[in-house]
């Protein structure tokens, strides 16, 4: 007997038939004798609709009201699943974030989970054999009592945090793919499923664009050592042996992975913009004058590349920001032009960041050099490069994204 968290994403609860299917998955685990907490997302497309309604009602809305609106999608699914479970003879009760409670910071729209009280759930497992159906994505701020949400894709984080709070043996993430692939299988049909991936690699994959899991959920899994298993909700519930090993990917400590590949996966993101500041004065304090105001404006900067000055007086500096912050970032820099001292700003939004990730890179040289040659052979120009211990990222024109990802996927032997 084990204690499980089962999380179902939007496509898995897209309509009443799918919710019935989810209920059968839950029933299977309950009948196998497990204590189960289920975490659900809003029905597919619902959160997008709610977000759009907020924009239509008031383009510059209060973030507290945004949360009041968008948290409602998950409330609907948790209630629907709890009543569906009851109809098939499974004792279940729904829980909203404020009822457990799941306490968060008050950063409305992107709140962080601070504390979850799992005692009541554990008590109900023991006394009543009751399944808890918990709304993902939402929580409550302790002091104000207001509903908060955790940022898009936040139900993954709810699930992992609840798994840590109830000391679950496993956190199963049921989604529309049967695991973590070497890259997005929608873009590269030859991508293959990984049996295991290390937390650190998954953290890089998620941060660098693989939206299959929210970044924060992996951080939490790593800190609390939660075993996260990503699997498909579309497998027929009756075909699954609850004591067997279903297809899926285990996100775990790297020590558990026997055969470490040099490259485990490739992530990409088109949600970036490039900013190049031309002929910046080359003197102490300039980087601070540029990045200070950007940080104050809450703009995340990535991939900073600066040239060594040729004339000793000026240099060029290039970096990327999230595409949604591009206009704000150029505005901030234009306002600080006097303090920084530069000739002009060039920008590009039609760019993509391709990242190659693998723990094996720590002990292998020349991994990135191979990529530069392969992309050059396909006439793909690299605008900027950054590297770290277990990954490197390349900035290229967005038009070449698919070609570059497929090229690198083959180059590192990841094609199935
Ligand atoms: P859910 O609604 O269940 O939370 P998401 O849409 O958030 O599901 O995440 C699943 C999707 O993530 C898949 O359909 C897939 O296209 C995409 N994805 C991106 N990168 C990967 C990857 N490396 N492995 C698996 N899926 C990926
Ligand atoms: N429903 C929320 C979203 O679409 C949270 C989630 O699905 O994880 O972002
Ligand atoms: Mg998701």
Coordinates of C-alpha atoms and ligand atoms in Angstrom, one line a residue:
X1 CA 0.0 0.0 0.0
X2 CA 1.3 3.4 -0.9
X3 CA 0.3 7.0 -0.8
X4 CA -0.1 8.6 -4.2
X5 CA -0.7 12.0 -5.8
X6 CA -2.3 11.7 -9.3
X7 CA -2.3 14.9 -11.3
X8 CA -4.4 15.3 -14.5
X9 CA -3.8 18.2 -16.9
X10 CA -6.3 20.1 -19.0
X11 CA -6.5 17.7 -22.0
X12 CA -7.0 14.8 -19.6
X13 CA -10.2 16.4 -18.1
X14 CA -11.3 18.2 -21.3
X15 CA -14.9 16.9 -21.2
X16 CA -17.2 14.7 -19.1
X17 CA -16.1 11.5 -20.9
X18 CA -12.5 12.3 -20.1
X19 CA -13.3 13.0 -16.5
X20 CA -15.0 9.6 -16.4
X21 CA -11.9 8.1 -17.7
X22 CA -9.8 9.9 -15.1
X23 CA -12.2 8.6 -12.4
X24 CA -11.5 5.0 -13.6
X25 CA -7.7 5.6 -13.2
X26 CA -8.3 6.9 -9.7
X27 CA -10.6 3.9 -8.9
X28 CA -7.9 1.5 -10.1
X29 CA -5.4 2.9 -7.6
X30 CA -7.9 3.0 -4.7
X31 CA -8.8 -0.6 -5.3
X32 CA -5.2 -1.5 -5.3
X33 CA -5.2 -0.3 -1.7
X34 CA -3.5 3.1 -2.1
X35 CA -4.4 6.4 -0.4
X36 CA -4.9 8.9 -3.2
X37 CA -4.9 12.7 -3.5
X38 CA -5.9 13.9 -7.0
X39 CA -4.9 17.3 -8.4
X40 CA -6.7 18.6 -11.4
X41 CA -6.3 21.4 -13.9
X42 CA -9.0 23.3 -15.6
X43 CA -10.6 21.7 -18.7
X44 CA -8.5 22.2 -21.8
X45 CA -8.8 25.8 -23.1
X46 CA -10.7 27.0 -20.1
X47 CA -7.9 29.0 -18.5
X48 CA -7.1 30.7 -21.8
X49 CA -10.7 31.7 -22.1
X50 CA -10.8 33.1 -18.6
X51 CA -7.5 35.0 -19.2
X52 CA -9.0 36.5 -22.4
X53 CA -12.1 37.5 -20.6
X54 CA -10.0 39.5 -18.0
X55 CA -8.2 41.2 -20.9
X56 CA -11.5 42.1 -22.6
X57 CA -13.1 43.3 -19.4
X58 CA -10.2 45.5 -18.4
X59 CA -6.9 45.5 -20.2
X60 CA -5.1 46.8 -17.1
X61 CA -6.9 44.7 -14.5
X62 CA -6.1 44.3 -10.8
X63 CA -4.1 41.0 -10.4
X64 CA -6.2 40.0 -7.4
X65 CA -9.3 40.0 -9.6
X66 CA -7.5 38.2 -12.3
X67 CA -6.8 35.4 -9.8
X68 CA -10.4 35.4 -8.6
X69 CA -11.4 34.8 -12.2
X70 CA -8.8 32.3 -13.5
X71 CA -8.8 30.1 -10.4
X72 CA -12.4 29.2 -11.2
X73 CA -11.5 26.8 -14.0
X74 CA -10.0 24.3 -11.5
X75 CA -12.9 24.7 -9.1
X76 CA -15.2 23.3 -11.7
X77 CA -13.1 20.2 -12.5
X78 CA -12.4 19.3 -8.9
X79 CA -16.2 19.3 -8.2
X80 CA -17.0 17.4 -11.4
X81 CA -14.4 14.7 -10.7
X82 CA -15.5 14.3 -7.0
X83 CA -19.1 13.7 -8.1
X84 CA -18.1 11.4 -10.9
X85 CA -16.0 9.3 -8.4
X86 CA -19.0 9.1 -6.1
X87 CA -21.1 7.7 -9.0
X88 CA -18.7 4.8 -9.4
X89 CA -18.5 4.0 -5.7
X90 CA -15.4 5.9 -4.7
X91 CA -15.6 8.0 -1.6
X92 CA -14.3 11.5 -2.7
X93 CA -14.3 15.1 -1.6
X94 CA -13.2 18.2 -3.5
X95 CA -10.9 20.8 -2.0
X96 CA -10.1 24.3 -3.1
X97 CA -6.8 25.9 -2.3
X98 CA -8.3 28.0 0.5
X99 CA -10.0 25.1 2.1
X100 CA -6.9 22.9 2.7
X101 CA -5.4 25.5 2.9
X102 CA -2.5 25.9 0.4
X103 CA -0.8 29.1 1.6
X104 CA 1.1 31.1 -0.9
X105 CA 2.9 34.5 -1.3
X106 CA 0.7 37.4 -2.4
X107 CA 2.4 37.7 -5.8
X108 CA -1.0 37.4 -7.6
X109 CA -0.7 35.7 -10.9
X110 CA 2.6 34.0 -10.1
X111 CA 2.4 33.2 -6.4
X112 CA 4.7 30.7 -4.7
X113 CA 3.5 28.0 -2.4
X114 CA 4.7 28.6 1.2
X115 CA 3.0 26.0 3.2
X116 CA 0.4 23.2 2.9
X117 CA -1.3 21.5 5.7
X118 CA -1.7 17.8 4.7
X119 CA -2.9 16.6 8.1
X120 CA -6.6 16.7 7.3
X121 CA -6.1 14.7 4.1
X122 CA -4.0 12.1 5.9
X123 CA -6.7 11.8 8.6
X124 CA -9.4 11.2 6.0
X125 CA -7.4 8.6 4.2
X126 CA -7.1 6.7 7.4
X127 CA -10.6 7.2 8.9
X128 CA -12.8 7.2 5.8
X129 CA -10.7 5.9 2.9
X130 CA -11.6 9.2 1.2
X131 CA -10.0 10.4 -2.0
X132 CA -9.1 14.1 -1.9
X133 CA -9.7 15.9 -5.2
X134 CA -7.8 19.1 -5.1
X135 CA -7.9 22.1 -7.4
X136 CA -4.5 22.7 -8.9
X137 CA -3.0 26.1 -9.8
X138 CA -4.6 28.0 -6.9
X139 CA -3.9 28.8 -3.3
X140 CA -4.7 31.5 -0.7
X141 CA -2.6 34.3 0.8
X142 CA -2.7 33.9 4.6
X143 CA -2.9 37.5 5.7
X144 CA -5.4 38.8 3.1
X145 CA -7.3 35.6 2.7
X146 CA -7.5 36.3 -1.1
X147 CA -7.3 33.6 -3.7
X148 CA -4.0 33.4 -5.6
X149 CA -2.8 31.5 -8.7
X150 CA 0.7 30.0 -9.3
X151 CA 1.4 31.0 -12.9
X152 CA 0.5 29.1 -16.1
X153 CA 1.1 25.4 -15.8
X154 CA 0.9 25.7 -12.0
X155 CA -1.0 22.6 -11.4
X156 CA 2.2 20.6 -11.7
X157 CA 3.6 22.6 -8.8
X158 CA 0.4 22.1 -6.8
X159 CA 0.8 18.3 -7.3
X160 CA 4.4 18.1 -6.3
X161 CA 3.9 20.4 -3.3
X162 CA 1.0 18.3 -2.1
X163 CA 3.1 15.1 -2.6
X164 CA 5.7 16.6 -0.3
X165 CA 3.1 17.8 2.2
X166 CA 1.5 14.3 2.6
X167 CA 4.8 12.5 2.2
X168 CA 3.5 10.6 -0.9
X169 CA 5.5 7.7 -2.2
X170 CA 5.1 9.0 -5.8
X171 CA 3.6 11.9 -7.7
X172 CA 2.1 10.7 -11.0
X173 CA 1.7 13.4 -13.6
X174 CA -0.9 12.2 -16.1
X175 CA -0.8 14.2 -19.4
X176 CA -1.4 13.9 -23.1
X177 CA 2.1 12.3 -23.8
X178 CA 3.4 9.1 -22.2
X179 CA 6.4 10.7 -20.6
X180 CA 9.3 13.1 -21.1
X181 CA 10.7 13.0 -24.6
X182 CA 14.2 13.9 -25.9
X183 CA 12.5 17.0 -27.4
X184 CA 8.9 18.1 -28.0
X185 CA 7.4 15.1 -29.9
X186 CA 5.0 17.5 -31.6
X187 CA 7.9 19.1 -33.4
X188 CA 10.2 16.1 -33.8
X189 CA 8.3 12.9 -34.5
X190 CA 11.5 10.9 -34.1
X191 CA 11.9 12.1 -30.5
X192 CA 12.0 9.1 -28.1
X193 CA 10.7 8.7 -24.5
X194 CA 13.3 8.8 -21.7
X195 CA 12.9 6.1 -19.0
X196 CA 14.5 8.4 -16.5
X197 CA 15.7 12.0 -16.4
X198 CA 17.6 13.7 -13.6
X199 CA 16.0 16.6 -11.7
X200 CA 18.8 18.9 -12.9
X201 CA 18.3 18.0 -16.5
X202 CA 14.5 18.4 -16.3
X203 CA 14.9 21.7 -14.6
X204 CA 17.0 23.0 -17.5
X205 CA 14.6 21.4 -20.1
X206 CA 11.6 23.2 -18.4
X207 CA 13.4 26.5 -17.9
X208 CA 14.6 26.5 -21.5
X209 CA 11.2 26.0 -23.1
X210 CA 9.9 22.4 -22.7
X211 CA 6.5 23.4 -21.2
X212 CA 5.7 19.8 -20.3
X213 CA 6.3 20.6 -16.6
X214 CA 6.2 23.9 -14.7
X215 CA 9.8 24.9 -13.7
X216 CA 8.8 25.4 -10.1
X217 CA 7.4 21.9 -9.8
X218 CA 10.8 20.5 -10.6
X219 CA 12.6 22.7 -8.1
X220 CA 10.2 21.6 -5.4
X221 CA 10.6 17.9 -6.4
X222 CA 14.4 18.3 -6.1
X223 CA 14.3 20.0 -2.7
X224 CA 11.8 17.6 -1.2
X225 CA 13.0 14.5 -3.2
X226 CA 9.6 13.7 -4.6
X227 CA 9.6 10.9 -7.1
X228 CA 7.8 12.4 -10.1
X229 CA 6.5 10.0 -12.8
X230 CA 5.2 11.5 -16.0
X231 CA 2.7 9.2 -17.9
X232 CA -0.3 9.2 -20.2
X233 CA -3.9 9.6 -19.1
X234 CA -5.0 8.1 -22.5
X235 CA -3.9 4.6 -21.6
X236 CA -7.0 2.6 -21.0
X237 CA -7.5 2.4 -17.2
X238 CA -8.6 -1.3 -17.4
X239 CA -5.4 -2.3 -19.2
X240 CA -3.1 -1.0 -16.5
X241 CA -1.7 -3.2 -13.8
X242 CA -1.4 -1.0 -10.7
X243 CA 1.4 -3.1 -9.5
X244 CA 3.3 -3.2 -12.8
X245 CA 5.5 -0.6 -14.5
X246 CA 3.5 1.4 -17.0
X247 CA 5.2 3.4 -19.8
X248 CA 6.4 6.8 -18.5
X249 CA 9.4 8.8 -17.4
X250 CA 10.7 9.0 -13.8
X251 CA 12.2 12.3 -12.8
X252 CA 14.7 11.4 -10.1
X253 CA 18.0 11.9 -8.5
X254 CA 20.9 11.5 -11.0
X255 CA 22.4 8.8 -8.8
X256 CA 19.5 6.6 -9.8
X257 CA 20.4 6.8 -13.5
X258 CA 22.9 4.1 -14.4
X259 CA 23.6 4.8 -18.1
X260 CA 24.1 8.5 -18.4
X261 CA 23.9 10.0 -21.9
X262 CA 26.1 12.9 -22.9
X263 CA 23.0 14.7 -24.3
X264 CA 19.6 13.9 -22.8
X265 CA 17.4 16.4 -24.5
X266 CA 16.9 19.5 -26.6
X267 CA 14.6 22.4 -25.6
X268 CA 13.7 25.4 -27.6
X269 CA 11.8 28.6 -27.1
X270 CA 10.5 31.2 -29.5
X271 CA 9.3 33.4 -26.6
X272 CA 12.5 35.5 -26.5
X273 CA 13.6 38.8 -27.9
X274 CA 17.2 40.0 -28.6
X275 CA 18.4 43.4 -27.7
X276 CA 21.8 44.7 -28.8
X277 CA 23.1 48.0 -27.5
X278 CA 25.6 49.4 -29.9
X279 CA 28.7 51.4 -29.1
X280 CA 28.2 51.4 -25.3
X281 CA 30.9 53.2 -23.4
X282 CA 33.5 50.6 -22.2
X283 CA 34.0 51.7 -18.6
X284 CA 33.2 50.4 -15.1
X285 CA 29.6 50.7 -14.0
X286 CA 28.0 50.4 -17.5
X287 CA 26.7 46.9 -17.0
X288 CA 25.1 48.0 -13.7
X289 CA 23.6 51.0 -15.5
X290 CA 22.0 48.8 -18.0
X291 CA 20.9 45.8 -16.0
X292 CA 20.0 47.7 -12.8
X293 CA 17.0 49.5 -14.3
X294 CA 15.9 46.3 -16.1
X295 CA 15.9 44.3 -12.9
X296 CA 14.0 47.1 -11.1
X297 CA 11.4 46.8 -13.9
X298 CA 11.2 43.1 -13.1
X299 CA 12.5 42.1 -16.5
X300 CA 14.4 38.8 -16.6
X301 CA 17.6 39.0 -18.7
X302 CA 19.2 35.9 -20.2
X303 CA 22.1 35.2 -22.6
X304 CA 24.3 38.2 -22.0
X305 CA 27.1 38.5 -24.5
X306 CA 29.6 41.4 -24.4
X307 CA 32.5 42.0 -26.8
X308 CA 35.9 43.1 -25.6
X309 CA 36.3 46.6 -26.9
X310 CA 38.5 47.0 -30.0
X311 CA 39.2 50.7 -29.6
X312 CA 39.2 50.8 -25.8
X313 CA 36.3 53.3 -25.8
X314 CA 33.1 51.5 -26.8
X315 CA 31.7 48.0 -27.3
X316 CA 28.5 46.1 -28.2
X317 CA 26.4 44.3 -25.7
X318 CA 23.7 41.8 -26.6
X319 CA 21.2 40.0 -24.4
X320 CA 17.8 38.4 -24.5
X321 CA 14.6 39.2 -22.6
X322 CA 11.1 37.5 -22.7
X323 CA 9.3 38.6 -25.8
X324 CA 6.4 39.9 -23.8
X325 CA 8.8 42.3 -22.0
X326 CA 10.6 43.5 -25.2
X327 CA 8.8 46.8 -25.6
X328 CA 9.1 47.6 -21.9
X329 CA 12.8 46.7 -21.9
X330 CA 13.6 49.0 -24.9
X331 CA 11.6 51.8 -23.2
X332 CA 13.5 51.4 -19.9
X333 CA 16.8 51.5 -21.8
X334 CA 15.8 54.5 -23.9
X335 CA 14.9 56.4 -20.7
X336 CA 18.3 55.5 -19.2
X337 CA 20.3 56.4 -22.3
X338 CA 22.0 59.4 -20.7
X339 CA 23.2 57.3 -17.7
X340 CA 24.4 54.4 -19.8
X341 CA 25.8 56.2 -22.9
X342 CA 25.4 54.3 -26.2
X343 CA 24.8 55.0 -29.9
X344 CA 21.7 53.0 -30.6
X345 CA 19.6 49.9 -29.7
X346 CA 18.9 47.2 -32.3
X347 CA 16.3 44.6 -31.5
X348 CA 14.8 41.4 -32.9
X349 CA 11.8 39.4 -31.9
X350 CA 11.8 36.8 -34.6
X351 CA 14.5 34.7 -32.9
X352 CA 14.6 31.4 -31.1
X353 CA 16.8 29.9 -28.4
X354 CA 17.8 26.3 -28.9
X355 CA 19.3 24.5 -25.9
X356 CA 21.1 21.2 -25.7
X357 CA 21.0 19.6 -22.2
X358 CA 22.8 16.6 -20.6
X359 CA 24.5 15.8 -17.3
X360 CA 27.2 13.9 -19.3
X361 CA 28.5 17.3 -20.7
X362 CA 30.2 17.7 -17.3
X363 CA 32.7 15.1 -18.3
X364 CA 32.8 15.4 -22.1
X365 CA 34.6 18.1 -24.1
X366 CA 33.7 19.3 -27.6
X367 CA 29.9 18.7 -27.3
X368 CA 29.0 22.2 -28.4
X369 CA 31.6 22.4 -31.1
X370 CA 29.9 19.6 -33.0
X371 CA 26.7 21.6 -33.0
X372 CA 28.3 24.7 -34.5
X373 CA 29.6 22.7 -37.4
X374 CA 26.3 20.9 -38.0
X375 CA 24.4 24.2 -38.0
X376 CA 26.9 25.9 -40.3
X377 CA 26.6 23.1 -42.8
X378 CA 22.9 24.0 -43.0
X379 CA 23.6 27.7 -43.3
X380 CA 22.0 28.5 -39.9
X381 CA 23.6 31.5 -38.4
X382 CA 24.2 31.6 -34.7
X383 CA 23.6 35.0 -33.1
X384 CA 24.8 34.3 -29.6
X385 CA 26.0 31.4 -27.5
X386 CA 25.9 30.7 -23.8
X387 CA 27.1 27.6 -21.9
X388 CA 26.9 26.2 -18.4
X389 CA 28.0 23.0 -16.9
X390 CA 25.2 20.8 -18.2
X391 CA 23.8 22.8 -21.2
X392 CA 24.5 25.2 -24.0
X393 CA 22.1 27.5 -25.7
X394 CA 22.2 29.0 -29.2
X395 CA 20.3 32.0 -30.4
X396 CA 19.1 31.7 -34.1
X397 CA 16.5 33.1 -36.5
X398 CA 13.1 31.7 -35.5
X399 CA 12.5 30.5 -39.1
X400 CA 15.2 27.8 -38.6
X401 CA 13.9 26.5 -35.2
X402 CA 12.5 23.2 -36.5
X403 CA 15.4 22.6 -38.8
X404 CA 18.0 23.3 -36.0
X405 CA 16.2 21.2 -33.4
X406 CA 15.9 18.2 -35.8
X407 CA 19.6 18.6 -36.9
X408 CA 20.8 18.6 -33.4
X409 CA 18.5 15.8 -32.4
X410 CA 20.1 13.6 -35.0
X411 CA 23.6 14.8 -34.4
X412 CA 23.5 13.7 -30.8
X413 CA 22.0 10.3 -31.6
X414 CA 18.6 11.0 -30.1
X415 CA 16.5 9.9 -33.1
X416 CA 14.6 6.7 -32.4
Ligands
LIG1 P1 -1.1 19.2 -19.3 O1 -2.3 19.9 -19.9 O2 -1.3 17.8 -19.0 O3 -0.5 19.9 -18.2 P2 0.9 20.3 -21.1 O4 0.3 20.7 -22.4 O5 1.2 21.3 -20.1 O6 0.0 19.2 -20.5 O7 2.2 19.5 -21.4 C1 2.3 18.4 -22.3 C2 2.8 18.8 -23.6 O8 4.2 19.2 -23.5 C3 2.9 17.7 -24.6 O9 1.7 17.6 -25.4 C4 4.1 18.1 -25.5 O10 3.7 18.6 -26.8 C5 4.8 19.2 -24.7 N1 6.2 19.0 -24.6 C6 7.2 19.9 -24.8 N2 8.4 19.4 -24.6 C7 8.2 18.1 -24.3 C8 9.1 17.0 -24.0 N3 10.4 17.2 -24.0 N4 8.6 15.8 -23.7 C9 7.2 15.6 -23.6 N5 6.3 16.6 -23.9 C10 6.8 17.8 -24.3
LIG2 N1 -5.1 25.6 -15.8 C1 -3.8 26.3 -15.6 C2 -3.2 26.7 -16.9 O1 -3.7 26.4 -18.0 C3 -2.9 25.5 -14.7 C4 -2.4 24.2 -15.3 O2 -3.1 23.7 -16.2 O3 -1.4 23.6 -14.8 O4 -2.2 27.3 -16.9
LIG3 MG1 0.8 21.6 -18.0

